mmCIF file of C-alpha atoms in Angstrom:
data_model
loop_
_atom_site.group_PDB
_atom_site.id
_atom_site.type_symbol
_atom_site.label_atom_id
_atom_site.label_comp_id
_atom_site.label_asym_id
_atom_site.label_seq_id
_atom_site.Cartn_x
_atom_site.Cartn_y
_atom_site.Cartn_z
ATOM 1 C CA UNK A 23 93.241 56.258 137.539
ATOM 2 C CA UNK A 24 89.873 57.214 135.814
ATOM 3 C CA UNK A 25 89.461 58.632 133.059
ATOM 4 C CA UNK A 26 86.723 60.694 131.506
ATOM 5 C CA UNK A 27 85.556 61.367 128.067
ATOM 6 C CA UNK A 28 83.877 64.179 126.383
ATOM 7 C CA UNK A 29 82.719 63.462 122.962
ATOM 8 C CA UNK A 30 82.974 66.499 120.873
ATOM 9 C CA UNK A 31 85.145 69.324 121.887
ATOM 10 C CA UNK A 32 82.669 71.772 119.640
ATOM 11 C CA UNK A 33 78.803 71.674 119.952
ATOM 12 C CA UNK A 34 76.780 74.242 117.792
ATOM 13 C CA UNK A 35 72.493 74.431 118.478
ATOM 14 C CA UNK A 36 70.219 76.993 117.577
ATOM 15 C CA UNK A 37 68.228 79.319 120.307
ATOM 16 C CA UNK A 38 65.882 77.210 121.775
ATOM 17 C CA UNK A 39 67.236 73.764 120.672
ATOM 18 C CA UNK A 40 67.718 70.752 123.126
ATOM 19 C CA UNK A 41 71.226 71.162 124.503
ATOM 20 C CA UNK A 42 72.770 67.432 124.688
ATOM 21 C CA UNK A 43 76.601 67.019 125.967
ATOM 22 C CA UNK A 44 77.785 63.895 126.032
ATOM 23 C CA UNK A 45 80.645 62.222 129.426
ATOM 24 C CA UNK A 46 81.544 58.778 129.340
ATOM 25 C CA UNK A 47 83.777 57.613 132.156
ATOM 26 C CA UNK A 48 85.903 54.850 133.281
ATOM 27 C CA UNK A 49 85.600 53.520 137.410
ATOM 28 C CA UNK A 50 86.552 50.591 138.998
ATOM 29 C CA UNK A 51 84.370 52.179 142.449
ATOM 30 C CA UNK A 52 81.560 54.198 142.443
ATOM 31 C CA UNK A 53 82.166 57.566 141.532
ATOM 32 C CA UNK A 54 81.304 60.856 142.313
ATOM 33 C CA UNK A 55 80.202 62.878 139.363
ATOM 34 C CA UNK A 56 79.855 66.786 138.329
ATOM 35 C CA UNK A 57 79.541 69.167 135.248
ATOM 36 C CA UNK A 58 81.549 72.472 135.516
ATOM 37 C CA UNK A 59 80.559 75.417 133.535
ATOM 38 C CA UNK A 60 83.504 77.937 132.144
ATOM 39 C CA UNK A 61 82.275 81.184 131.008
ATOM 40 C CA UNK A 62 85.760 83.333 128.954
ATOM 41 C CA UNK A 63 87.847 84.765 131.303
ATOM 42 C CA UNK A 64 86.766 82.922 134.132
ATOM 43 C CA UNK A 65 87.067 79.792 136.697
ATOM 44 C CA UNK A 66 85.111 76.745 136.549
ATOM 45 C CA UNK A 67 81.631 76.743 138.165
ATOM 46 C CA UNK A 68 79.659 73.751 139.876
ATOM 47 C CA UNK A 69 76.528 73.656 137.499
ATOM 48 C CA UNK A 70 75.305 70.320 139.067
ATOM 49 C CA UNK A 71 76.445 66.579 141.178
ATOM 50 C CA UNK A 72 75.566 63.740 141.560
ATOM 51 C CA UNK A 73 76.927 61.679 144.668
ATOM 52 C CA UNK A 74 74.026 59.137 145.846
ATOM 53 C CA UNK A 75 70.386 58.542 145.800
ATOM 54 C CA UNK A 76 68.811 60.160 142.581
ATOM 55 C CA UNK A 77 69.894 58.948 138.819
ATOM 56 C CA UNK A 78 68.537 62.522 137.896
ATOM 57 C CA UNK A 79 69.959 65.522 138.715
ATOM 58 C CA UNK A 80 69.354 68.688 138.233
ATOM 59 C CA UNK A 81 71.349 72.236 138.521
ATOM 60 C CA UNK A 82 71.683 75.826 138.213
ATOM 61 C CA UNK A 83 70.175 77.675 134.376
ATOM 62 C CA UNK A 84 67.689 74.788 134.328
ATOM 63 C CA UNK A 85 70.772 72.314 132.752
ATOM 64 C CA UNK A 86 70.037 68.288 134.637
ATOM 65 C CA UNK A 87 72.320 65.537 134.135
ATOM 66 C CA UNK A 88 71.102 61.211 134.681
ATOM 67 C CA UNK A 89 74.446 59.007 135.764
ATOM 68 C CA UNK A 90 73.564 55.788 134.260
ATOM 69 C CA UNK A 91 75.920 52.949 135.639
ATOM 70 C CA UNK A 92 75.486 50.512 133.143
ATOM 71 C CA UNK A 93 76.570 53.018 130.603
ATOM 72 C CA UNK A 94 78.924 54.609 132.386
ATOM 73 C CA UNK A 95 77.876 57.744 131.731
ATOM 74 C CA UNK A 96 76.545 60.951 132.965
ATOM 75 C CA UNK A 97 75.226 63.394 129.982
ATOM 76 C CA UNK A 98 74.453 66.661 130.433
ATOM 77 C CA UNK A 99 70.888 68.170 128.921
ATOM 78 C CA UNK A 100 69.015 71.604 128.520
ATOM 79 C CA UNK A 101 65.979 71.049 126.998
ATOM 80 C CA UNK A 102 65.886 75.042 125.863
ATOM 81 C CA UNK A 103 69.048 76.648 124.621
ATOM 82 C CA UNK A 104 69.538 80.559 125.451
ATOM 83 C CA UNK A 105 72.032 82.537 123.989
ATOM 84 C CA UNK A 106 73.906 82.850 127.531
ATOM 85 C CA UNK A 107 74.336 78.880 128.050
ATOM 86 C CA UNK A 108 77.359 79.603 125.335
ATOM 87 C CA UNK A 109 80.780 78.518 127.415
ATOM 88 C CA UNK A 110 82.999 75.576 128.204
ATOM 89 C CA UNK A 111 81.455 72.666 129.926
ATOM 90 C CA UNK A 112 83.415 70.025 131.688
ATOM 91 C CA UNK A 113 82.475 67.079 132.938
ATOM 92 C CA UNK A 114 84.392 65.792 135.942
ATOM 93 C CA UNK A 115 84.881 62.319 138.047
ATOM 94 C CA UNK A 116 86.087 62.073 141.860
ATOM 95 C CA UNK A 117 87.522 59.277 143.407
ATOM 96 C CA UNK A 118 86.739 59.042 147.492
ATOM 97 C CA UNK A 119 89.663 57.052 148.379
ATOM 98 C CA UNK A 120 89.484 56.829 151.784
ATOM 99 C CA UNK A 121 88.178 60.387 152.394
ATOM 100 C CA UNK A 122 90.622 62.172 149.762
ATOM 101 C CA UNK A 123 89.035 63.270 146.537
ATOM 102 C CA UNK A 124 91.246 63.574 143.505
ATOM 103 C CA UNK A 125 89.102 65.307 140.435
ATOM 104 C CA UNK A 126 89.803 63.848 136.949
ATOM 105 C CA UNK A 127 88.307 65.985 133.774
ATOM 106 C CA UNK A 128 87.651 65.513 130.976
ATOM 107 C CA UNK A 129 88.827 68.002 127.740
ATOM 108 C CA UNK A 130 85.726 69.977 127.376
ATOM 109 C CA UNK A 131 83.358 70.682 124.963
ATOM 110 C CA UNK A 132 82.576 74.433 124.125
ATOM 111 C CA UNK A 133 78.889 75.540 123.337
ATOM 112 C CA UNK A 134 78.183 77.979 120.838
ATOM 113 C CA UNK A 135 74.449 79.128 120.594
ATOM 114 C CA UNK A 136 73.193 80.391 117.374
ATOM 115 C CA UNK A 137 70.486 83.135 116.770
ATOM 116 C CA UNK B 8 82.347 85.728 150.745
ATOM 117 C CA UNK B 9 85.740 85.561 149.261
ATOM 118 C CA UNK B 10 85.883 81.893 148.296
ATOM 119 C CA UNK B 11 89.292 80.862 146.376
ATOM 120 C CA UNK B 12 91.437 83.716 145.543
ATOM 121 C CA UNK B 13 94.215 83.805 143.424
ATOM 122 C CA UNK B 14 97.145 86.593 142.322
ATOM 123 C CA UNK B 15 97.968 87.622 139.905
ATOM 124 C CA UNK B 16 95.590 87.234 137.001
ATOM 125 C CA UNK B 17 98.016 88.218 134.650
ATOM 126 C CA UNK B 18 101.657 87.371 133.735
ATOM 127 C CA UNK B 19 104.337 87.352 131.231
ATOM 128 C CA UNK B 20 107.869 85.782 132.572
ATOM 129 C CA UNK B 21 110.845 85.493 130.534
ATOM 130 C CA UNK B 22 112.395 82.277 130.367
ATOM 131 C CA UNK B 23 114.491 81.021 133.122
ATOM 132 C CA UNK B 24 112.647 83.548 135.759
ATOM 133 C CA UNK B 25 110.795 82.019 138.711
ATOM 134 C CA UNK B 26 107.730 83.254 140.161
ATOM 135 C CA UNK B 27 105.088 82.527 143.109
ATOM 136 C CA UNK B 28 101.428 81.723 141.845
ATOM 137 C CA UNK B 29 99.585 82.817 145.147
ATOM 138 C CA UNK B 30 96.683 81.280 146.241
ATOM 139 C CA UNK B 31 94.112 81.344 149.374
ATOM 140 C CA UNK B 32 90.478 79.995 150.760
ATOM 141 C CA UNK B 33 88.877 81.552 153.438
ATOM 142 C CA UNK B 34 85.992 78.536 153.503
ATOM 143 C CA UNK B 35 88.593 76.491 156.303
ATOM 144 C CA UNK B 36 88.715 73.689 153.541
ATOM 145 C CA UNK B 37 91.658 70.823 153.869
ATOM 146 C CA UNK B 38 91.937 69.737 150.546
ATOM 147 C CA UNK B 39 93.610 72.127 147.963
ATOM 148 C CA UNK B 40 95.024 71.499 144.318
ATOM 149 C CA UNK B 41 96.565 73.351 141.688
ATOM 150 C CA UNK B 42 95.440 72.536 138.135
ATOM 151 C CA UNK B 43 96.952 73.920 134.457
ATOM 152 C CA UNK B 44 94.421 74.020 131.332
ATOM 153 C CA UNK B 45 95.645 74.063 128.262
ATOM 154 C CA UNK B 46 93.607 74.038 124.920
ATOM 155 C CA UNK B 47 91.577 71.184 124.232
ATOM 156 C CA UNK B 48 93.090 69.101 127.074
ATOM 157 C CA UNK B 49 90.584 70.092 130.211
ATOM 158 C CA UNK B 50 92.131 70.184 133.434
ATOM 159 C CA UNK B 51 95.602 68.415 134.351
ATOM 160 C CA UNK B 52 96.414 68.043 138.272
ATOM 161 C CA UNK B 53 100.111 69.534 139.195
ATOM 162 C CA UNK B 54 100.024 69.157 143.538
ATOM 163 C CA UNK B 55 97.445 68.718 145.677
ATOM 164 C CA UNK B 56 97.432 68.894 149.352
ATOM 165 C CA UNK B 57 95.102 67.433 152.392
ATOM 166 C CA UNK B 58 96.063 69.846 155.161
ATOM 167 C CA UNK B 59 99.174 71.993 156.532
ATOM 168 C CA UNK B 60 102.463 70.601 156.316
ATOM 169 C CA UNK B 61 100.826 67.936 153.730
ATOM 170 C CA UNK B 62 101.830 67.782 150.016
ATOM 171 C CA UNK B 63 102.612 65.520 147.046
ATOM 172 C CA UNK B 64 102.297 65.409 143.460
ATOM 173 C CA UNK B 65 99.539 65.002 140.782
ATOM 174 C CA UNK B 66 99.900 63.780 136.991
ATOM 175 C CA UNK B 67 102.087 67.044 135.830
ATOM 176 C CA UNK B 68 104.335 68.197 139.053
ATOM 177 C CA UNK B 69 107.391 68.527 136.886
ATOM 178 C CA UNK B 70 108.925 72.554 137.171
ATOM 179 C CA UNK B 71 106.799 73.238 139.690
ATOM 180 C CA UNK B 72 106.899 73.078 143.503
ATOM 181 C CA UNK B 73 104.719 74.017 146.323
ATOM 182 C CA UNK B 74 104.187 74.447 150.081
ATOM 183 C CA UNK B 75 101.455 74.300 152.700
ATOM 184 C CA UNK B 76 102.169 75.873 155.397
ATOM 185 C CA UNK B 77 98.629 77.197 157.096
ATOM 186 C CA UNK B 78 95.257 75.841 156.265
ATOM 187 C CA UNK B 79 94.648 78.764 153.927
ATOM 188 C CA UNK B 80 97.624 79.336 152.258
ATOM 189 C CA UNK B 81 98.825 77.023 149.090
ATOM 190 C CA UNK B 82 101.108 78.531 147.007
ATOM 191 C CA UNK B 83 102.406 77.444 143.258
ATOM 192 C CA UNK B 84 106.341 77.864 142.878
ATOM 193 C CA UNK B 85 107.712 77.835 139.286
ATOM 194 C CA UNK B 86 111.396 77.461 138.933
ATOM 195 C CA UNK B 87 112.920 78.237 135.640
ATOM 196 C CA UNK B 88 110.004 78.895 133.563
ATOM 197 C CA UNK B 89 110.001 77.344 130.242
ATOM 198 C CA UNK B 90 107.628 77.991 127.304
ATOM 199 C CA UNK B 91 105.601 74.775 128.099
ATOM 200 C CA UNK B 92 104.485 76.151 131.530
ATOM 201 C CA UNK B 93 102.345 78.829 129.428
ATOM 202 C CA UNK B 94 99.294 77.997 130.420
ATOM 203 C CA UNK B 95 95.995 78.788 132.612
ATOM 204 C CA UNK B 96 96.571 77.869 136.066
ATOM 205 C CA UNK B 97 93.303 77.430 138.426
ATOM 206 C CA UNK B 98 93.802 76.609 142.075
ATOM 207 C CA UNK B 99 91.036 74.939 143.905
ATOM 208 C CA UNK B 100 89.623 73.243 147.129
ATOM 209 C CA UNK B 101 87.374 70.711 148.807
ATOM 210 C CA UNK B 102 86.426 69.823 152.205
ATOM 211 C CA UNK B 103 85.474 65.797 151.358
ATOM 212 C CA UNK B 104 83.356 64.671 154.312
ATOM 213 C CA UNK B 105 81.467 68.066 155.599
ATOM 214 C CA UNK B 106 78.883 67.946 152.536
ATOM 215 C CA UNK B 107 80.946 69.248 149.984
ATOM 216 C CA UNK B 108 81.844 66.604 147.397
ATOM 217 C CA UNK B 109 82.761 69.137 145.060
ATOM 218 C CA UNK B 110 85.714 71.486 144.421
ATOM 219 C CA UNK B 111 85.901 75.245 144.653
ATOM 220 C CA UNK B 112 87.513 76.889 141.822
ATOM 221 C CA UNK B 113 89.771 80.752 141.799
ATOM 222 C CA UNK B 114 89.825 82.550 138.798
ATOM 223 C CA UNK B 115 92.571 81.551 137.360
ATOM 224 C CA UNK B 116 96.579 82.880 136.852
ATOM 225 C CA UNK B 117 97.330 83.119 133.030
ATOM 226 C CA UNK B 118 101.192 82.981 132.544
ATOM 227 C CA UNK B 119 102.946 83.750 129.317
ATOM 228 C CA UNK B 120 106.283 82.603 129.020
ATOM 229 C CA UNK B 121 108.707 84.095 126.286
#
């Protein structure tokens, strides 16, 4: 089964700072890759993907992501924090065996935005 | 555009009472799962399903059981209810193969159990 990994379940930046949140991930195939966004009270939220084709890719509230194979990872970035980016992100791996896709996810890391 | 919808978004059960976690898609998508979140622990798979009739466990299936009877329809049965079933409970879905890779997410059930 994969696994994924979220280094640091809390992440504090200032208004305007460089968001950086961090996915490390375990695969034995290629892997399909996503970042969810959970806002309190709410359900998860596709905030970008990566399947095939582009390293770099970017998604909704100007947030982009590079998947970088010989790291095995797929970090998220914003290089502009705004006070509404504060939620849960998640960073998630799927596995197209055959044509099912089973989602794996990692524990989250919460964003707080200061002031 | 509904998307996923789920009911209720709110309950408290006492323990040993069952209950039916509804949930439905209107976007004709095969796959669908059912997912708890707890605290610091992301998302844990309970069932998941690839069409009608079609069902079988994830990592956590344990007090739980469901059905999938129409394309729409997948329902989250909870026998017995136990304090370690309080929890967040999302149901989802996919349709691998038409474009969309990703999963589709409700808003979530939150179940207390006392």
């Amino acid at each position: 089964a994969q696994s994924v990994t979220q280094l640091g379940s809390h992440v504090s930046v200032s208004e305007g700072a460089l968001v950086l949140l961090r996915c490390n991930y375990s695969s034995s195939v290629p892997p399909y890759l996503f970042w969810y966004v959970q806002y309190p009270n709410q359900g998860l939220q596709l905030l970008l993907k990566y399947t095939t084709g582009a390293t770099l890719v970017k998604g909704i509230n100007g947030f982009e992501a590079e998947f970088k194979k010989s790291e095995t990872s797929f970090h998220l970035t914003k290089p502009s924090a705004h006070m509404s980016d504060a939620a849960e992100y998640f960073c998630a791996v799927s596995e197209p065996i055959y044509n099912f896709n089973k989602f794996y996810f990692g524990s989250g890391t919460k964003l707080n935005v200061k002031p | 555009n509904a998307g996923v919808t789920q009911t209720p978004k709110f309950r408290i059960l006492k323990i040993g009472q069952s209950m039916t976690l509804q949930c439905t898609q209107d976007m004709n998508h095969n796959y669908m799962y059912w997912y708890r979140q707890d605290p610091g622990m992301g998302l844990k798979l309970i069932y998941y399903s690839v069409g009608a009739g079609i069902t079988d466990k994830g990592e956590v299936p344990n007090g739980y059981n469901v059905s999938r009877s129409t394309t729409e329809d997948f329902p989250l049965r909870l026998e017995l209810a136990a304090p370690s079933q309080t929890s967040v409970y999302f149901c989802a879905s996919s349709r691998p193969g038409q474009g969309h890779t990703e999963a589709f997410f409700g808003q979530g059930t939150r179940l207390t159990v006392v």
